[in-house]
Tab-separated table of C-alpha atoms in Angstrom:
chain	number	residue	atom	x	y	z
A	1	MET	CA	140.015	-203.606	-94.558
A	2	ARG	CA	136.358	-202.913	-95.280
A	3	GLU	CA	137.718	-200.679	-98.039
A	4	LEU	CA	138.157	-203.875	-100.055
A	5	ILE	CA	134.370	-204.077	-100.208
A	6	SER	CA	133.292	-200.442	-100.124
A	7	MET	CA	135.754	-199.458	-102.859
A	8	GLY	CA	134.628	-202.282	-105.091
A	9	HIS	CA	137.531	-204.606	-104.349
A	10	ARG	CA	135.779	-207.930	-104.034
A	11	ILE	CA	137.228	-210.486	-101.659
A	12	PRO	CA	137.509	-213.847	-103.423
A	13	PRO	CA	134.763	-216.005	-101.914
A	14	THR	CA	135.286	-219.291	-100.142
A	15	ASN	CA	131.583	-220.101	-99.942
A	16	ASP	CA	131.380	-218.811	-96.393
A	17	ASN	CA	132.103	-221.797	-94.165
A	18	ASP	CA	132.551	-224.041	-97.167
A	19	THR	CA	135.942	-225.586	-96.492
A	20	THR	CA	135.731	-227.541	-99.726
A	21	ALA	CA	136.038	-224.355	-101.783
A	22	THR	CA	139.777	-224.815	-101.587
A	23	ASP	CA	139.835	-228.393	-100.389
A	24	PRO	CA	142.429	-230.429	-102.296
A	25	ASN	CA	140.284	-233.477	-101.436
A	26	VAL	CA	137.092	-232.230	-103.027
A	27	VAL	CA	135.580	-233.725	-106.151
A	28	ALA	CA	136.232	-231.334	-109.028
A	29	GLY	CA	135.559	-233.070	-112.290
A	30	GLY	CA	138.226	-235.633	-111.568
A	31	LYS	CA	141.007	-233.055	-111.496
A	32	ARG	CA	143.735	-233.437	-108.926
A	33	PRO	CA	145.316	-230.584	-106.987
A	34	LYS	CA	148.681	-229.204	-108.023
A	35	ARG	CA	149.896	-228.603	-104.477
A	36	PRO	CA	148.792	-229.971	-101.105
A	37	ALA	CA	147.292	-227.670	-98.493
A	38	PRO	CA	149.916	-226.304	-96.079
A	39	LEU	CA	147.599	-226.880	-93.096
A	40	PRO	CA	146.271	-230.334	-92.209
A	41	VAL	CA	142.644	-231.390	-91.982
A	42	ARG	CA	141.454	-230.643	-88.461
A	43	ASP	CA	138.474	-232.322	-86.813
A	44	GLY	CA	137.194	-233.373	-90.205
A	45	LEU	CA	137.473	-229.900	-91.740
A	46	ASN	CA	139.881	-228.665	-94.373
A	47	PRO	CA	141.511	-225.247	-94.116
A	48	SER	CA	140.253	-222.405	-96.306
A	49	ARG	CA	142.374	-220.617	-98.880
A	50	VAL	CA	141.820	-217.044	-100.066
A	51	ARG	CA	143.975	-215.173	-102.555
A	52	VAL	CA	144.697	-211.489	-101.956
A	53	PRO	CA	143.028	-209.555	-104.830
A	54	ASP	CA	145.321	-208.039	-107.437
A	55	ASP	CA	143.653	-204.659	-106.874
A	56	ALA	CA	143.653	-204.781	-103.067
A	57	PRO	CA	144.425	-201.402	-101.431
A	58	LEU	CA	147.905	-201.414	-99.902
A	59	PRO	CA	149.375	-201.619	-97.332
A	60	LEU	CA	147.311	-204.601	-96.236
A	61	ARG	CA	147.935	-206.296	-92.881
A	62	ALA	CA	147.362	-210.033	-92.567
A	63	GLN	CA	145.137	-209.492	-89.528
A	64	ASP	CA	142.914	-207.013	-91.371
A	65	PHE	CA	142.578	-209.288	-94.373
A	66	VAL	CA	141.522	-212.368	-92.403
A	67	ALA	CA	139.258	-210.272	-90.138
A	68	ALA	CA	137.375	-209.020	-93.199
A	69	LEU	CA	136.985	-212.551	-94.521
A	70	ILE	CA	135.451	-213.677	-91.249
A	71	ALA	CA	133.251	-210.588	-90.936
A	72	THR	CA	131.738	-211.100	-94.380
A	73	GLN	CA	130.793	-214.751	-93.885
A	74	ARG	CA	127.070	-215.388	-94.214
A	75	PHE	CA	127.284	-218.228	-91.710
A	76	ARG	CA	129.577	-217.087	-88.935
A	77	HIS	CA	130.095	-218.577	-85.504
A	78	PRO	CA	129.124	-216.029	-82.814
A	79	ASP	CA	132.370	-216.707	-80.958
A	80	ASP	CA	134.561	-216.004	-83.968
A	81	ASP	CA	135.671	-212.599	-82.676
A	82	GLU	CA	138.953	-210.690	-82.496
A	83	ARG	CA	140.202	-212.908	-79.701
A	84	ALA	CA	139.613	-216.024	-81.807
A	85	LEU	CA	141.300	-214.333	-84.765
A	86	LEU	CA	144.429	-213.483	-82.801
A	87	GLY	CA	144.420	-217.012	-81.413
A	88	ARG	CA	144.828	-218.305	-84.940
A	89	PHE	CA	147.912	-216.167	-85.468
A	90	SER	CA	149.379	-217.165	-82.094
A	91	ALA	CA	148.915	-220.839	-82.954
A	92	GLY	CA	150.580	-220.411	-86.354
A	93	GLU	CA	147.298	-221.236	-88.126
A	94	VAL	CA	147.365	-218.392	-90.660
A	95	VAL	CA	149.946	-219.390	-93.244
A	96	GLY	CA	151.116	-218.971	-96.815
A	97	GLN	CA	151.200	-221.569	-99.567
A	98	HIS	CA	154.372	-223.203	-98.243
A	99	GLY	CA	153.259	-223.201	-94.614
A	100	GLU	CA	155.115	-220.054	-93.586
A	101	PRO	CA	153.131	-218.480	-90.692
A	102	PHE	CA	151.921	-214.903	-90.964
A	103	ALA	CA	152.100	-212.474	-88.037
A	104	PRO	CA	149.119	-210.123	-87.568
A	105	ASP	CA	151.105	-207.101	-88.795
A	106	ASP	CA	152.728	-208.788	-91.776
A	107	LEU	CA	151.970	-206.922	-94.990
A	108	LEU	CA	150.410	-209.003	-97.734
A	109	LYS	CA	151.081	-208.673	-101.435
A	110	PRO	CA	148.441	-209.095	-104.167
A	111	GLY	CA	148.230	-212.653	-105.455
A	112	VAL	CA	149.397	-214.210	-102.182
A	113	ASP	CA	147.424	-217.213	-100.913
A	114	VAL	CA	146.372	-217.098	-97.270
A	115	TRP	CA	145.318	-220.315	-95.559
A	116	PHE	CA	143.465	-220.450	-92.241
A	117	TYR	CA	140.775	-222.367	-90.373
A	118	ARG	CA	137.222	-221.130	-90.277
A	119	ILE	CA	135.034	-221.819	-87.266
A	120	PRO	CA	131.796	-223.382	-88.545
A	121	ALA	CA	128.571	-221.810	-87.382
A	122	PRO	CA	126.226	-223.877	-85.174
A	123	GLU	CA	124.059	-226.277	-87.163
A	124	THR	CA	120.899	-228.204	-86.371
A	125	PRO	CA	121.885	-231.872	-86.105
A	126	VAL	CA	120.407	-234.128	-88.772
A	127	PRO	CA	118.715	-236.969	-86.845
A	128	TYR	CA	119.846	-239.818	-89.114
A	129	ASP	CA	122.758	-242.218	-88.884
A	130	ILE	CA	125.114	-243.066	-91.743
A	131	LYS	CA	125.220	-246.810	-92.387
A	132	VAL	CA	128.331	-248.441	-93.801
A	133	ILE	CA	127.572	-250.692	-96.779
A	134	HIS	CA	131.123	-251.814	-97.564
A	135	GLU	CA	134.683	-251.160	-96.496
A	136	ASP	CA	138.016	-252.341	-97.836
A	137	ASP	CA	141.556	-250.961	-98.042
A	138	ARG	CA	140.606	-248.332	-100.628
A	139	LEU	CA	136.898	-247.585	-100.262
A	140	LEU	CA	134.321	-246.753	-97.644
A	141	VAL	CA	130.824	-247.056	-99.129
A	142	VAL	CA	127.953	-245.625	-97.104
A	143	ASP	CA	124.173	-245.398	-97.252
A	144	LYS	CA	123.648	-241.646	-97.104
A	145	PRO	CA	120.525	-240.433	-95.294
A	146	PRO	CA	118.498	-237.445	-96.509
A	147	PHE	CA	119.337	-233.907	-95.312
A	148	LEU	CA	123.076	-234.543	-95.021
A	149	ALA	CA	125.276	-232.781	-97.561
A	150	THR	CA	127.915	-234.929	-99.239
A	151	PHE	CA	130.680	-232.472	-98.296
A	152	PRO	CA	130.714	-229.049	-96.602
A	153	ARG	CA	128.855	-226.403	-98.543
A	154	GLY	CA	127.110	-223.160	-97.631
A	155	SER	CA	125.464	-223.480	-94.228
A	156	HIS	CA	125.921	-227.273	-94.113
A	157	ILE	CA	129.439	-227.880	-92.849
A	158	THR	CA	129.604	-230.270	-89.915
A	159	GLU	CA	126.281	-231.813	-90.971
A	160	SER	CA	127.844	-233.443	-94.000
A	161	VAL	CA	128.790	-237.028	-94.719
A	162	LEU	CA	132.446	-236.131	-95.189
A	163	VAL	CA	132.906	-234.373	-91.853
A	164	ARG	CA	130.794	-236.844	-89.916
A	165	MET	CA	132.651	-239.861	-91.283
A	166	ARG	CA	136.078	-238.295	-90.854
A	167	ARG	CA	135.218	-237.667	-87.218
A	168	GLU	CA	133.656	-241.093	-86.722
A	169	THR	CA	136.486	-243.071	-88.320
A	170	GLY	CA	139.392	-240.794	-87.420
A	171	ASN	CA	140.512	-240.978	-91.054
A	172	GLN	CA	141.121	-237.387	-92.141
A	173	GLU	CA	141.972	-238.501	-95.699
A	174	LEU	CA	138.432	-239.644	-96.469
A	175	SER	CA	137.021	-237.952	-99.544
A	176	PRO	CA	133.890	-238.452	-101.687
A	177	ALA	CA	134.487	-239.978	-105.113
A	178	HIS	CA	131.270	-238.332	-106.312
A	179	ARG	CA	128.350	-236.294	-104.988
A	180	LEU	CA	124.735	-236.843	-104.024
A	181	ASP	CA	122.325	-233.944	-103.532
A	182	ARG	CA	121.749	-233.106	-99.893
A	183	LEU	CA	118.132	-234.329	-100.022
A	184	THR	CA	118.908	-237.526	-101.959
A	185	SER	CA	119.586	-240.740	-100.069
A	186	GLY	CA	121.542	-243.855	-100.924
A	187	VAL	CA	124.878	-245.214	-102.083
A	188	LEU	CA	127.831	-242.863	-101.717
A	189	VAL	CA	131.429	-243.935	-102.350
A	190	LEU	CA	134.323	-242.406	-100.395
A	191	THR	CA	138.021	-243.076	-100.888
A	192	LYS	CA	140.107	-243.805	-97.808
A	193	SER	CA	143.450	-242.412	-98.933
A	194	GLN	CA	144.785	-239.666	-101.150
A	195	ARG	CA	146.687	-242.402	-102.957
A	196	TRP	CA	143.436	-243.759	-104.455
A	197	ARG	CA	141.405	-240.572	-104.673
A	198	GLY	CA	142.156	-239.491	-108.234
A	199	ALA	CA	141.457	-242.869	-109.851
A	200	TYR	CA	137.948	-243.157	-108.421
A	201	GLN	CA	137.038	-239.490	-108.878
A	202	GLU	CA	138.079	-239.720	-112.529
A	203	LEU	CA	135.996	-242.877	-112.923
A	204	PHE	CA	132.881	-240.940	-111.886
A	205	ALA	CA	133.906	-237.863	-113.860
A	206	ARG	CA	134.215	-239.960	-117.027
A	207	ARG	CA	130.725	-241.364	-116.331
A	208	GLU	CA	131.986	-244.950	-116.250
A	209	VAL	CA	129.736	-245.761	-113.288
A	210	ASP	CA	126.276	-247.210	-113.892
A	211	LYS	CA	123.697	-245.640	-111.559
A	212	VAL	CA	120.182	-246.766	-110.708
A	213	TYR	CA	117.819	-244.589	-108.668
A	214	GLU	CA	114.381	-245.082	-107.187
A	215	ALA	CA	111.825	-242.298	-106.877
A	216	THR	CA	108.466	-242.443	-105.122
A	217	ALA	CA	105.849	-240.202	-106.684
A	218	PRO	CA	102.192	-240.037	-107.753
A	219	ALA	CA	101.165	-242.751	-110.186
A	220	GLU	CA	101.179	-241.403	-113.716
A	221	ALA	CA	99.753	-243.602	-116.480
A	222	ASN	CA	101.923	-241.994	-119.152
A	223	ILE	CA	105.144	-243.116	-117.435
A	224	THR	CA	105.903	-246.735	-118.297
A	225	ALA	CA	108.933	-248.997	-118.380
A	226	GLY	CA	111.056	-248.008	-121.354
A	227	THR	CA	110.077	-244.340	-121.302
A	228	VAL	CA	113.015	-242.124	-122.259
A	229	TRP	CA	113.246	-238.434	-121.305
A	230	GLU	CA	115.621	-236.177	-123.230
A	231	HIS	CA	116.093	-232.447	-122.682
A	232	ARG	CA	118.675	-229.733	-122.456
A	233	MET	CA	119.048	-228.603	-118.843
A	234	GLU	CA	120.929	-225.626	-117.455
A	235	LYS	CA	121.327	-224.331	-113.914
A	236	GLU	CA	122.905	-220.978	-113.152
A	237	ARG	CA	124.942	-220.427	-110.018
A	238	GLY	CA	122.703	-219.076	-107.269
A	239	GLU	CA	119.491	-220.411	-108.803
A	240	PHE	CA	117.415	-223.009	-106.978
A	241	LYS	CA	115.927	-224.576	-110.076
A	242	THR	CA	117.366	-226.230	-113.133
A	243	ARG	CA	115.742	-224.982	-116.358
A	244	ILE	CA	114.826	-226.560	-119.664
A	245	VAL	CA	116.365	-224.543	-122.511
A	246	ASP	CA	116.768	-224.822	-126.250
A	247	GLY	CA	119.870	-226.517	-127.586
A	248	PRO	CA	121.542	-229.911	-127.911
A	249	ILE	CA	120.276	-232.571	-125.506
A	250	ASN	CA	122.428	-232.961	-122.402
A	251	ALA	CA	120.048	-234.774	-120.004
A	252	ARG	CA	118.796	-238.310	-120.673
A	253	THR	CA	116.904	-240.586	-118.301
A	254	VAL	CA	115.461	-244.057	-118.927
A	255	VAL	CA	112.547	-245.358	-116.853
A	256	GLU	CA	113.380	-249.017	-116.203
A	257	GLU	CA	110.419	-250.063	-114.072
A	258	VAL	CA	107.224	-248.684	-112.548
A	259	THR	CA	105.728	-250.488	-109.547
A	260	PRO	CA	102.604	-249.506	-107.574
A	261	LEU	CA	103.344	-249.159	-103.861
A	262	PRO	CA	101.958	-251.781	-101.487
A	263	SER	CA	98.779	-250.474	-99.851
A	264	SER	CA	100.259	-250.262	-96.343
A	265	GLU	CA	103.310	-248.262	-97.474
A	266	GLU	CA	101.186	-246.070	-99.724
A	267	GLN	CA	98.858	-245.100	-96.883
A	268	VAL	CA	101.776	-244.156	-94.626
A	269	LEU	CA	103.327	-241.909	-97.263
A	270	GLN	CA	99.993	-240.374	-98.239
A	271	ARG	CA	99.424	-239.308	-94.640
A	272	LEU	CA	103.001	-238.086	-94.242
A	273	HIS	CA	102.921	-235.925	-97.361
A	274	GLY	CA	99.265	-234.948	-97.309
A	275	VAL	CA	98.372	-236.483	-100.676
A	276	SER	CA	95.506	-238.747	-101.709
A	277	SER	CA	96.561	-239.918	-105.173
A	278	PRO	CA	97.893	-243.468	-105.767
A	279	LEU	CA	101.682	-243.745	-105.530
A	280	SER	CA	104.255	-245.666	-107.538
A	281	ARG	CA	107.946	-246.439	-107.256
A	282	TYR	CA	109.928	-245.532	-110.365
A	283	THR	CA	113.255	-247.173	-111.141
A	284	LEU	CA	115.305	-244.597	-113.039
A	285	HIS	CA	118.522	-244.976	-115.023
A	286	PRO	CA	120.193	-241.607	-115.695
A	287	LEU	CA	122.448	-241.696	-118.741
A	288	THR	CA	123.793	-238.230	-117.954
A	289	GLY	CA	124.395	-236.354	-114.719
A	290	ARG	CA	122.842	-232.879	-114.803
A	291	THR	CA	121.974	-231.129	-111.536
A	292	HIS	CA	118.425	-232.056	-110.441
A	293	GLN	CA	118.049	-234.145	-113.593
A	294	LEU	CA	115.800	-236.844	-112.119
A	295	ARG	CA	113.788	-234.408	-110.040
A	296	LEU	CA	113.060	-232.185	-113.025
A	297	HIS	CA	112.335	-235.096	-115.362
A	298	MET	CA	109.821	-236.552	-112.915
A	299	TYR	CA	108.127	-233.182	-112.476
A	300	LEU	CA	107.927	-232.587	-116.220
A	301	ALA	CA	106.338	-236.020	-116.641
A	302	GLY	CA	103.573	-235.100	-114.207
A	303	ALA	CA	104.893	-237.032	-111.190
A	304	PRO	CA	106.927	-234.746	-108.897
A	305	ILE	CA	108.907	-236.741	-106.341
A	306	LEU	CA	107.340	-236.872	-102.887
A	307	GLY	CA	108.976	-234.395	-100.535
A	308	ASP	CA	110.752	-232.395	-103.246
A	309	PRO	CA	110.957	-228.802	-101.931
A	310	VAL	CA	111.913	-227.296	-105.301
A	311	TYR	CA	109.780	-228.895	-108.004
A	312	PRO	CA	107.149	-227.693	-108.627
A	313	ASP	CA	107.429	-224.932	-105.989
A	314	VAL	CA	110.436	-223.690	-104.029
A	315	LEU	CA	109.568	-223.959	-100.345
A	316	PRO	CA	111.074	-221.692	-97.663
A	317	VAL	CA	114.195	-223.066	-95.975
A	318	ASP	CA	112.553	-222.782	-92.572
A	319	ALA	CA	109.767	-225.099	-93.787
A	320	GLU	CA	112.192	-228.044	-93.893
A	321	ASP	CA	111.086	-230.957	-91.720
A	322	PHE	CA	113.517	-233.809	-91.042
A	323	ALA	CA	110.534	-236.149	-90.624
A	324	VAL	CA	109.404	-235.474	-94.202
A	325	PRO	CA	112.259	-236.429	-96.546
A	326	MET	CA	112.422	-236.360	-100.323
A	327	HIS	CA	111.887	-239.853	-101.716
A	328	LEU	CA	114.757	-240.115	-104.177
A	329	LEU	CA	117.195	-242.937	-103.538
A	330	SER	CA	120.500	-243.856	-105.167
A	331	ARG	CA	119.683	-247.563	-105.109
A	332	ARG	CA	122.711	-249.107	-106.831
A	333	LEU	CA	126.134	-248.216	-108.251
A	334	THR	CA	128.169	-250.580	-110.429
A	335	PHE	CA	131.562	-250.128	-112.083
A	336	VAL	CA	134.811	-251.791	-113.012
A	337	ASP	CA	137.311	-251.003	-110.301
A	338	PRO	CA	140.074	-248.767	-111.757
A	339	ILE	CA	142.687	-250.316	-109.471
A	340	SER	CA	141.897	-254.036	-109.383
A	341	GLY	CA	139.833	-254.413	-112.561
A	342	ASP	CA	137.128	-256.231	-110.553
A	343	PHE	CA	133.418	-255.644	-111.120
A	344	ARG	CA	131.995	-253.751	-108.140
A	345	SER	CA	128.338	-253.379	-107.181
A	346	PHE	CA	126.981	-251.556	-104.141
A	347	GLU	CA	123.313	-251.350	-103.174
A	348	SER	CA	121.373	-249.342	-100.614
A	349	SER	CA	119.459	-251.248	-97.936
A	350	ARG	CA	116.858	-248.473	-97.520
């Protein structure tokens, strides 16, 4: 099976342990899946789907194909060995698109979808709780802490809001209606049933939700209420930083308010982050939703957000300290409910 790699036959990626790569519940620009997954969510995690490459060398056994997928994960559980692999087949947990189980020696054809469960690698627990802001029949709104991913991605699988809340509530249909960066805190809306998922995801995708953020950063005299930042931002897959490039504007942010921090709070944050300059709290209203938009706009304006490990300099991953968060907060979300037509407003208590 390693011939698929050594001969240049790339295995379609599933973002290592990222179960959302093929998760029919994941936010994807408001688009809804064509077919449901043939395996259920298990312990908060969706199954992974990988399509057999059109140029895969044949014959290709199901066991060899799945073994290669596991072996090439960047974040692999140490116990995910041959015994664990065969256990999946014995339990009927390696299946096709319609739920038909594969035996280890079944020969796969190019273009066939193979579904199975990955075993997430061990993760360092994030020492913050998720507070519930609001709950009704359709929505679960939470106050996301820093360092928790919104949904499984890369090396952050179980330490994500989605998996934690599915496990805590027992509701395996929970799904985010939108996304917050892993280091950003604040209001995050989840839908409680697949029945409502599309309507709320499309609401966010159409940018019909008004968002207000707060950032704590060095005081900068040139940033005042009413300041508007406009740029064209691009971020390539695999890059840490978003870049400013030439072209039509696609990133707009309005500064609504600038407030100096109270002396007591300022002194605490100065000690925590090792800075001596005066600090302010900036109320920001993004009119667009580019990746890292607020972080890059603040940096460009001369006031990088406290605790930002990317702007101005990318810090090593192992330098991350849970006691030193990034001070960017999704303070408030407001929208007209797509189901009831009611005005909804949710605010963080942080």
